[in-house]
Coordinates of C-alpha atoms and ligand atoms in Angstrom, one line a residue:
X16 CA 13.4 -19.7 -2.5
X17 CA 14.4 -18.6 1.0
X18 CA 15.6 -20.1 4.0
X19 CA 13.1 -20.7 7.1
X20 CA 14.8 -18.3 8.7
X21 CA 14.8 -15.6 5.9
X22 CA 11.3 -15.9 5.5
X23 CA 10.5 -15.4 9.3
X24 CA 12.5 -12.2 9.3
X25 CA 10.9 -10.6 6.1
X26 CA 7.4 -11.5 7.5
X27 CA 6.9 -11.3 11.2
X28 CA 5.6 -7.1 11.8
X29 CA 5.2 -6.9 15.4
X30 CA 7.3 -5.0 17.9
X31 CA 10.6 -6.4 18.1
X32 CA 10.8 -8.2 15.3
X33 CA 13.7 -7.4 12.4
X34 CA 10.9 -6.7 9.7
X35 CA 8.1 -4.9 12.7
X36 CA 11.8 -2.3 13.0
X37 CA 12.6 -1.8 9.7
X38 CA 8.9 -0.4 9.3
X39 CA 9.0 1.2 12.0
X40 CA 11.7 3.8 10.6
X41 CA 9.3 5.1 8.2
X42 CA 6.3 7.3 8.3
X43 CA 3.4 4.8 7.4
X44 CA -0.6 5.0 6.4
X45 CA -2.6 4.4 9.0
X46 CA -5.9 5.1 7.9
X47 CA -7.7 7.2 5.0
X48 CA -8.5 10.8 6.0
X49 CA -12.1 10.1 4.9
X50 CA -12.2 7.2 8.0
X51 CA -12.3 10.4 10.6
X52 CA -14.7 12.6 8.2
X53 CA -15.5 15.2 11.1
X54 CA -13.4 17.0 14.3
X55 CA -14.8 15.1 17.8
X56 CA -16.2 12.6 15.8
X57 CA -16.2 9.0 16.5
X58 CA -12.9 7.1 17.0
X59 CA -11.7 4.1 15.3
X60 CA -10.0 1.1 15.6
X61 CA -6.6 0.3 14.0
X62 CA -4.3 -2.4 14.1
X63 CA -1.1 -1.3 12.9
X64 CA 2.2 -3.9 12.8
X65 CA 0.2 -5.6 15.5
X66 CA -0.1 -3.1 17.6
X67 CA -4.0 -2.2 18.4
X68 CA -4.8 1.9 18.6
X69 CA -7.3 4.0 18.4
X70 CA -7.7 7.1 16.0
X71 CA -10.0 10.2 16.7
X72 CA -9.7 13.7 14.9
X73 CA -9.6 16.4 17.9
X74 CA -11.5 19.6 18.4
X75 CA -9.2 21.4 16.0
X76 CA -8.9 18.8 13.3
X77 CA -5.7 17.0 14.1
X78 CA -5.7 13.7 14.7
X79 CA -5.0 11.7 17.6
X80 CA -3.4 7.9 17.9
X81 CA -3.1 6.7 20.8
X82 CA -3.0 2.4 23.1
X83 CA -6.2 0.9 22.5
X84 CA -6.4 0.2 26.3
X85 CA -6.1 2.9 29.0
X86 CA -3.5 2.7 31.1
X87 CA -5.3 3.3 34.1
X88 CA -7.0 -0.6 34.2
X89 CA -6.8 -0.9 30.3
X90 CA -10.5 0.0 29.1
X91 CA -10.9 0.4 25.3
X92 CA -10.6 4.0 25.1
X93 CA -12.7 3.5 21.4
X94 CA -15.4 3.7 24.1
X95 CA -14.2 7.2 25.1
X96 CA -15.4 10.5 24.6
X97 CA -13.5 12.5 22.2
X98 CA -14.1 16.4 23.3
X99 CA -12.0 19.0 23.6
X100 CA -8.9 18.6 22.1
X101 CA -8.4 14.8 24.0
X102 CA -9.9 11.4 24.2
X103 CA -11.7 10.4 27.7
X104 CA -12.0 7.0 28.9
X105 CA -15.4 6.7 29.8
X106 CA -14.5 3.9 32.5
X107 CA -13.3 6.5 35.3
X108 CA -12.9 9.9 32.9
X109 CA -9.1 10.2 32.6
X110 CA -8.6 12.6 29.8
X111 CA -5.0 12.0 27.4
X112 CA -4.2 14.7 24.6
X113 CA -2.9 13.6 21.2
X114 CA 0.7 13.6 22.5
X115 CA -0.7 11.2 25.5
X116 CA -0.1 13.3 28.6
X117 CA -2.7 12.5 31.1
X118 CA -5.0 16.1 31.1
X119 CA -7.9 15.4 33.3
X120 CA -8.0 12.7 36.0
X121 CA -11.2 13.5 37.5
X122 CA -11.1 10.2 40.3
X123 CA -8.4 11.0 42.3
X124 CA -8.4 14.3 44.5
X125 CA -7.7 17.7 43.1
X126 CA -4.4 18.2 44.5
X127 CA -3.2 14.5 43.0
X128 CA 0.3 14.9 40.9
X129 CA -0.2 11.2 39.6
X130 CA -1.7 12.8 36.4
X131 CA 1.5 14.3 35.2
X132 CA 3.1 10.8 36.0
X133 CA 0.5 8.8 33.7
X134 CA 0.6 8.2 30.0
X135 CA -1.2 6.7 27.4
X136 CA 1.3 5.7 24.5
X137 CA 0.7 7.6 21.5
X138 CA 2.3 8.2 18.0
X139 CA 2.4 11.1 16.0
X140 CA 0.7 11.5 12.7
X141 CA -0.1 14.0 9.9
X142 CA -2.8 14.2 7.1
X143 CA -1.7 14.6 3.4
X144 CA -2.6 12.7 0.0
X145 CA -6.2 11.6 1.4
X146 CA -4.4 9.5 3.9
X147 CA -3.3 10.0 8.0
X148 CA 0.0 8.8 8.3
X149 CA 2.1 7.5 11.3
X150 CA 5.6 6.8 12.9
X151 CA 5.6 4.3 15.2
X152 CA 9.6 4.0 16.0
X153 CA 12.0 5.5 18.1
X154 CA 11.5 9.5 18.5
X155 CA 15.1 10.4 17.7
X156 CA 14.7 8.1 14.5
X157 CA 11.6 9.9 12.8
X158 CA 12.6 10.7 9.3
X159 CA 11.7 13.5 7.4
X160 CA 7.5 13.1 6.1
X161 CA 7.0 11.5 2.9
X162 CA 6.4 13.2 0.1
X163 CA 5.2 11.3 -3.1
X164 CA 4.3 12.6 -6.1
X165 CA 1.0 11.4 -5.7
X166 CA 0.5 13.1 -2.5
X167 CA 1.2 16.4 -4.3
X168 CA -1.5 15.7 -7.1
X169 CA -4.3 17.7 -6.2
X170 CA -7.8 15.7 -4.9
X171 CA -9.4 16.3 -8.5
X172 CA -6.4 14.4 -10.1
X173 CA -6.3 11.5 -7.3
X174 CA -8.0 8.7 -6.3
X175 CA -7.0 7.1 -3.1
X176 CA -8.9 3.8 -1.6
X177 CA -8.2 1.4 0.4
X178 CA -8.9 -2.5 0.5
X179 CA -8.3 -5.7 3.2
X180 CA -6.3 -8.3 2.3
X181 CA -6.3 -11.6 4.4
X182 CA -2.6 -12.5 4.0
X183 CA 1.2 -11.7 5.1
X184 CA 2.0 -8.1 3.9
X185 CA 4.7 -9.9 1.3
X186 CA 2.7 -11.7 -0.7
X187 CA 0.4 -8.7 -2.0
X188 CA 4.0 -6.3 -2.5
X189 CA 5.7 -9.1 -4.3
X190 CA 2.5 -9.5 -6.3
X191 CA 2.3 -5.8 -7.4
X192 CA 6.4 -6.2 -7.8
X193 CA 5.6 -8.9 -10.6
X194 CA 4.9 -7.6 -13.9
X195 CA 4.6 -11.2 -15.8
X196 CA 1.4 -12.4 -14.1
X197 CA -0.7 -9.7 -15.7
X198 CA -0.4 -11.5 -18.9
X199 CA -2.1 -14.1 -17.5
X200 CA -3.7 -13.9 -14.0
X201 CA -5.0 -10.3 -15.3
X202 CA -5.6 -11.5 -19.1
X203 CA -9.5 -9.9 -19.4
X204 CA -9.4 -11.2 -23.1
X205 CA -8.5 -14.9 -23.8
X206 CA -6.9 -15.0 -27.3
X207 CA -7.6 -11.6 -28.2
X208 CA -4.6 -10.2 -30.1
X209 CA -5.4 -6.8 -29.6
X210 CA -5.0 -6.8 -25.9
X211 CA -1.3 -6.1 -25.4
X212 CA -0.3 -8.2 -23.1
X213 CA -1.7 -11.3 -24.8
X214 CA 1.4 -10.6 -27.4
X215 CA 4.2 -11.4 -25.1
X216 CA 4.1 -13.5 -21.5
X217 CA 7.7 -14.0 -20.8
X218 CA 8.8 -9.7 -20.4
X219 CA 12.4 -8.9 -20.4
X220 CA 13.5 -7.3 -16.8
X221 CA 16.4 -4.7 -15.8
X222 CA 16.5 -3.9 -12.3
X223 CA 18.4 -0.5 -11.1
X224 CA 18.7 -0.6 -7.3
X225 CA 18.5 3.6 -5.9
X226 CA 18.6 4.8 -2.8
X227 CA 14.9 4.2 -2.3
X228 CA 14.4 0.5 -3.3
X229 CA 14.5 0.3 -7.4
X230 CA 13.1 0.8 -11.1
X231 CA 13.1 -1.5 -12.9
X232 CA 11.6 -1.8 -16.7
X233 CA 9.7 -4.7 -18.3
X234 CA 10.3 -4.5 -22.1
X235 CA 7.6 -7.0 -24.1
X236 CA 7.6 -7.2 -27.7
X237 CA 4.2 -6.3 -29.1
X238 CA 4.2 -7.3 -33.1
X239 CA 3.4 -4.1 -35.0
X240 CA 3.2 -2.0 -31.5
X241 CA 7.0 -2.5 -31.4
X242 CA 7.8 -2.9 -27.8
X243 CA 5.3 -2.1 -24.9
X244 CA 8.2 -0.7 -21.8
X245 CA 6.7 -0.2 -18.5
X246 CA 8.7 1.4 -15.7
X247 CA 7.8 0.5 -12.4
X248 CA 9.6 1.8 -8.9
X249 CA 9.8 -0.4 -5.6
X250 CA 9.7 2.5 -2.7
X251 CA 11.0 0.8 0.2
X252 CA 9.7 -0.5 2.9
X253 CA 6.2 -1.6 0.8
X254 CA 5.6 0.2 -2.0
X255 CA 4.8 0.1 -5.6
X256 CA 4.5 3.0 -8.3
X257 CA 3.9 2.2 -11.9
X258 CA 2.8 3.8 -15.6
X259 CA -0.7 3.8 -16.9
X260 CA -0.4 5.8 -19.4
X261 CA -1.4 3.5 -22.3
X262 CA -4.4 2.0 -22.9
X263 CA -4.3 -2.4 -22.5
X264 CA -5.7 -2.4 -25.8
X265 CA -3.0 -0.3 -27.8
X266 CA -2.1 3.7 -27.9
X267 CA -2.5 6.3 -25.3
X268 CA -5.7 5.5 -22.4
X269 CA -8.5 8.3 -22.3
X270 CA -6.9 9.0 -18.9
X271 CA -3.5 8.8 -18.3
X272 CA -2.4 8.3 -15.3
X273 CA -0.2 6.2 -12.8
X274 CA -0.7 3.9 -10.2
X275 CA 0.6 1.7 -7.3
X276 CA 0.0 0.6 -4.2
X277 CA 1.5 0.5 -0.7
X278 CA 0.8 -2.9 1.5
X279 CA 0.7 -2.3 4.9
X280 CA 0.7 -4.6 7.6
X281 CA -2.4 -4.9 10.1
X282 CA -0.3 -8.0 11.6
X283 CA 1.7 -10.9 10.5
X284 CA -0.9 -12.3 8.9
X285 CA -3.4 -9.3 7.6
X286 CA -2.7 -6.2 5.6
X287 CA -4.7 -3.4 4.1
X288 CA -3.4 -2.7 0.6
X289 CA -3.4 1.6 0.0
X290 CA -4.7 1.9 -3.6
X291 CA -3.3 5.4 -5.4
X292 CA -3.9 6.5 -8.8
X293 CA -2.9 10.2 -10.0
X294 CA -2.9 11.8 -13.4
X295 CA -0.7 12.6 -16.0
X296 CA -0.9 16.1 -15.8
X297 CA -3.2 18.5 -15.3
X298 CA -5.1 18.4 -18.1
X299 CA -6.8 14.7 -17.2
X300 CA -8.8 15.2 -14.0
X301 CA -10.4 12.1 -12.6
X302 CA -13.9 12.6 -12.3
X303 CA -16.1 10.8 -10.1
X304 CA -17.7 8.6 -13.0
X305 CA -13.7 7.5 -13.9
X306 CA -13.1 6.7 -10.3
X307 CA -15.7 4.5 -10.2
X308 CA -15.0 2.8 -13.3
X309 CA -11.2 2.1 -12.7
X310 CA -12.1 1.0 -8.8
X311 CA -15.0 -1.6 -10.2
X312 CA -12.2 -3.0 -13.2
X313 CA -9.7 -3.3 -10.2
X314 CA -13.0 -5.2 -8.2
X315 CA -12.9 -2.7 -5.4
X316 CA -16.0 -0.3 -6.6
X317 CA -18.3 0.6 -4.0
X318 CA -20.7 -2.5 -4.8
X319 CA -18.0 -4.8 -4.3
X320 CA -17.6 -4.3 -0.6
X321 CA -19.2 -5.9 2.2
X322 CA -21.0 -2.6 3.2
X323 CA -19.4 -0.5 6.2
X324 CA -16.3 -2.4 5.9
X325 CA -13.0 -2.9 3.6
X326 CA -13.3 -6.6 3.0
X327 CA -14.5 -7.3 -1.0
X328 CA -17.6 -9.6 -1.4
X329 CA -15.7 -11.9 -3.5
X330 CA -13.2 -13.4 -1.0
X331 CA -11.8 -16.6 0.3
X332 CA -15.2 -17.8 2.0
X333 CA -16.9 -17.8 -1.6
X334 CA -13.8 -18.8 -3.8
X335 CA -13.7 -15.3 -4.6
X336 CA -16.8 -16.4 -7.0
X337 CA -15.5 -18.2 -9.9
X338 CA -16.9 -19.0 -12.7
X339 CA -15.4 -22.0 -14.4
X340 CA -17.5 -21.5 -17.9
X341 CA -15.9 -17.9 -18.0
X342 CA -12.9 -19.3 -16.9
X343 CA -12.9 -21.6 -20.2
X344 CA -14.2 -19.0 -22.6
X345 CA -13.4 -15.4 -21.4
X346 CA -10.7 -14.4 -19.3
X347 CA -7.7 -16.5 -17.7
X348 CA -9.0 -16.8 -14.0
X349 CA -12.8 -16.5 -14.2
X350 CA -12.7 -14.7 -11.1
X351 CA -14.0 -10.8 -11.4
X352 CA -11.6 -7.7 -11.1
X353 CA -8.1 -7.5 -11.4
X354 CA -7.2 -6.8 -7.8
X355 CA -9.8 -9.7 -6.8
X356 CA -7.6 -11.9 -9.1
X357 CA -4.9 -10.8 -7.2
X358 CA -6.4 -12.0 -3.6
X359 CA -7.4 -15.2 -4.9
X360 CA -3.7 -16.3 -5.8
X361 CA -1.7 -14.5 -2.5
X362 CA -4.5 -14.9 0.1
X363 CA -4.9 -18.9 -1.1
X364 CA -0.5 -19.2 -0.4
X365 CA -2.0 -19.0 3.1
X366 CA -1.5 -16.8 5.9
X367 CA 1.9 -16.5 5.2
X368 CA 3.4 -18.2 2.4
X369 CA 5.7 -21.2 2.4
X370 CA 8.9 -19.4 0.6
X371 CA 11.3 -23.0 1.1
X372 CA 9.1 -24.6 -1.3
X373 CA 9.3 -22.5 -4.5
X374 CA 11.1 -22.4 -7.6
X375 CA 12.0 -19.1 -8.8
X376 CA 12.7 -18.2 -12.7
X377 CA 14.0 -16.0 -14.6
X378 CA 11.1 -13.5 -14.6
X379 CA 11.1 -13.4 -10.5
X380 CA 14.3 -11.0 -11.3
X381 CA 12.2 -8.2 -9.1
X382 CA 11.3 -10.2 -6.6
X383 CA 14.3 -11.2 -5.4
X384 CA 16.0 -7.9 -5.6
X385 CA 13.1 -6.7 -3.1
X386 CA 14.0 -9.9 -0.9
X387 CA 17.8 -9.2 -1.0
X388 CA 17.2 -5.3 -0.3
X389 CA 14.5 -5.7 3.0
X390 CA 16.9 -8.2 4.1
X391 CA 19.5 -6.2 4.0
X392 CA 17.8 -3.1 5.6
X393 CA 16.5 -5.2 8.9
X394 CA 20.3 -5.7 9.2
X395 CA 21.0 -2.0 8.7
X396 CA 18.9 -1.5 11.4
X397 CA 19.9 -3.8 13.4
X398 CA 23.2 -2.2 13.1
X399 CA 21.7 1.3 14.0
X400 CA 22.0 2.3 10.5
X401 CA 19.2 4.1 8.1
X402 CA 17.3 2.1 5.9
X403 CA 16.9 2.9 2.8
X404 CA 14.1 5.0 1.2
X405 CA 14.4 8.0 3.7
X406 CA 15.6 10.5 1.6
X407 CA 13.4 13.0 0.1
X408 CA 16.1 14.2 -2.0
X409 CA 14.9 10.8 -4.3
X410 CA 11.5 10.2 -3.7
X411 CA 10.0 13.3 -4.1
X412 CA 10.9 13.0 -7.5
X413 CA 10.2 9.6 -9.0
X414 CA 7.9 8.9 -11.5
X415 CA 6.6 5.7 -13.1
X416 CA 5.9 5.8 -17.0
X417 CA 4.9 3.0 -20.0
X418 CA 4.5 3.7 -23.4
X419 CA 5.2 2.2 -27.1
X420 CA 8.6 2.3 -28.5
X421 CA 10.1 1.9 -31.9
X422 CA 11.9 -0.9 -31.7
X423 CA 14.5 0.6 -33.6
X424 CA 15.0 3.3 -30.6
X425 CA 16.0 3.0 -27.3
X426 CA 13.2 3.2 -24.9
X427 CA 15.6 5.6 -22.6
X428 CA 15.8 8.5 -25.2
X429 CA 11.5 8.1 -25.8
X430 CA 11.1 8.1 -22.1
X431 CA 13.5 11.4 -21.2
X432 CA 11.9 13.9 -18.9
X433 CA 9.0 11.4 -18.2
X434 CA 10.3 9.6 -15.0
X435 CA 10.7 13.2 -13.1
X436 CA 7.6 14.1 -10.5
X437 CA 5.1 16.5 -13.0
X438 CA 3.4 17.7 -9.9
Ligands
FES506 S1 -9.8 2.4 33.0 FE1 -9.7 4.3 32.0 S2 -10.1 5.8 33.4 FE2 -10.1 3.9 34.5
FE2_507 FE1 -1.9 -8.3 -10.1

């Protein structure tokens, strides 16, 4: 449970606010790279922390984020004509480059200095890992650009999607922060003993703190499996890593891989969740016939979106299309694909959920180490201090992992050399 007050400071994103700076000191994803497929293509819209931009990829492939509204008498510049190497308002033709100095003002007379006086505000961004990434915060504050594993993992070995969620950023990263609701919210197979996580719902949780967020390990006792350990990181500000390694239904999956997610905030109240997966090692590529297989199981295949957009068909307006006679004989929720499963129980908290009225237990252990540790960063920054999770020196490195353990050893020894960056 949280105080009124704590809950206002984790959630509210906009400029200003303790959370909208705390996310502001790190490089975040703006968009995929596939959103701007070509170089003087046509922009986009974004709304990033409440702020609303608009994204182009220039002449010579870099990409451009810049006010949605031109400064001269604030026209939407996604109107504008990207050519080269600048986007033009197509209201009165002033031209701004991807840093935002005014290039062209072709209104006022030739001799006119007001160009170099004029700005648009822009942000700086680079492409890597299938996604464009930003940093929205104070220039002399720009950390060092991330540099995940999965970013390294070459496109063959990757897949990277992305997916809307109508709720508070929060919700969906202490949803991927909870392991025990996958053995029920994400139960595909009602009383089926051979699916894992049917053999133990109440997971024993350590949580290490590091100097990017945390690990922590969920240990669950699986009859003649021995134990099923699963290592998850929290990456700070809003992100999750974690092992898929195993198959759900025993033994080592067809394609190993890892996961996570990263929950960034379109505003208070809506988010786009990043979906990564990457593989083991070079020896599993992820063909395209995978990719679609593990997107449609998570509900976020290609026929599951409203077409042209990022918004699932199964959503709020539709009760995420339940069905109660599955929902009695098949799986746990009766609602189709794991991620959809996941919407349906944090979009339905509301907009932003009422964290005074809960009643947290024993297995909430993560969540409230990634309360106490955002909480504490908006005060580090408040205080002019670095947040957390800033340092490449840590997170280039980590590595999520799950496997099967003797439970006669100690999962530590079985998982040695398996939670260091393969790529
Ligand atoms: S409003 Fe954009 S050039 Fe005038
Ligand atoms: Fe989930």
């Amino acid at each position: 449970m949280l105080k009124a007050e704590e809950n206002e400071r984790l959630t509210r994103v906009g400029p200003g606010t303790p959370a909208g700076e705390l996310f502001r000191r790190y490089w975040q994803p703006a968009a995929l790279a596939s959103e701007l497929p070509e170089a003087d293509g046509a922009p986009i819209r974004l709304r990033l922390l409440g702020e609303d931009l608009v994204a182009y990829r220039a002449t010579d492939g870099s990409i451009g984020l810049v006010d949605a509204f031109c400064p001269h008498r604030r026209a939407p510049m996604f109107f504008g004509r990207n050519e080269e190497c600048g986007l033009r308002c197509v209201y009165h033709g002033w031209k701004f480059d991807a840093s935002g100095a005014c290039v062209d003002m072709p209104s006022e007379p030739a001799d006119s200095l007001f160009k170099t006086k004029v700005r648009i505000a822009a942000y700086p961004t680079f492409e890597a890992g299938g996604v464009i990434w930003t940093y929205m915060g104070p220039p002399e504050r720009e950390p060092p650009k991330p540099d995940y594993e999965w970013m390294r993992a070459p496109a063959t070995h990757r897949i990277i999607s992305k997916t809307f969620e109508n709720a508070n950023y929060l919700q969906g990263l202490e949803g991927g922060l909870d392991t025990s609701h996958s053995s029920f919210a994400h139960n595909e197979r009602l009383g089926d003993r051979n699916w894992i996580r049917n053999r133990d719902g109440a997971p024993r949780l350590d949580v290490n703190r590091s100097d990017y967020g945390y690990s922590y390990v969920s240990t669950r006792d699986v009859g003649e499996d021995g134990l099923y350990v699963r290592v998850y990181h929290y990456v700070m500000p809003a992100q999750q890593m974690r092992g898929s390694v195993t198959s759900l239904m025993g033994g080592r999956a067809e394609t190993p891989k890892l996961d996570g997610h990263i929950w960034m905030p379109i505003d208070d109240e809506h988010t786009f969740v990043y979906n990564m997966a990457w593989s083991y090692s070079g020896d599993y590529p992820i063909t395209p016939e995978y990719a679609h297989e593990w997107e449609s199981m998570n509900g976020r295949g290609v026929d599951d979106h409203i077409p042209g957009t990022f918004q699932l068909k199964r959503n709020q307006t539709n009760d995420y299309q339940i069905d109660r006679q599955r929902q009695k004989t098949q799986t746990f929720t009766g609602i189709i694909g794991i991620n959809t499963q996941d919407y349906a129980l944090q979009e339905g908290m509301g907009p932003i959920c009422d964290r005074t009225q809960e009643h947290l237990g024993t297995s909430d252990k993560a969540i409230i180490a990634t309360r106490q540790l955002l909480l504490e960063a908006t005060d580090a920054v408040a205080a002019g201090e670095a947040p957390r999770g800033i340092d490449p020196a840590t997170y280039r490195s980590v590595r999520p992992y799950d496997d099967y353990v003797p439970r006669d050893s100690h999962w530590t020894e079985h998982f040695k050399g398996e939670l260091l960056a393969k790529w």
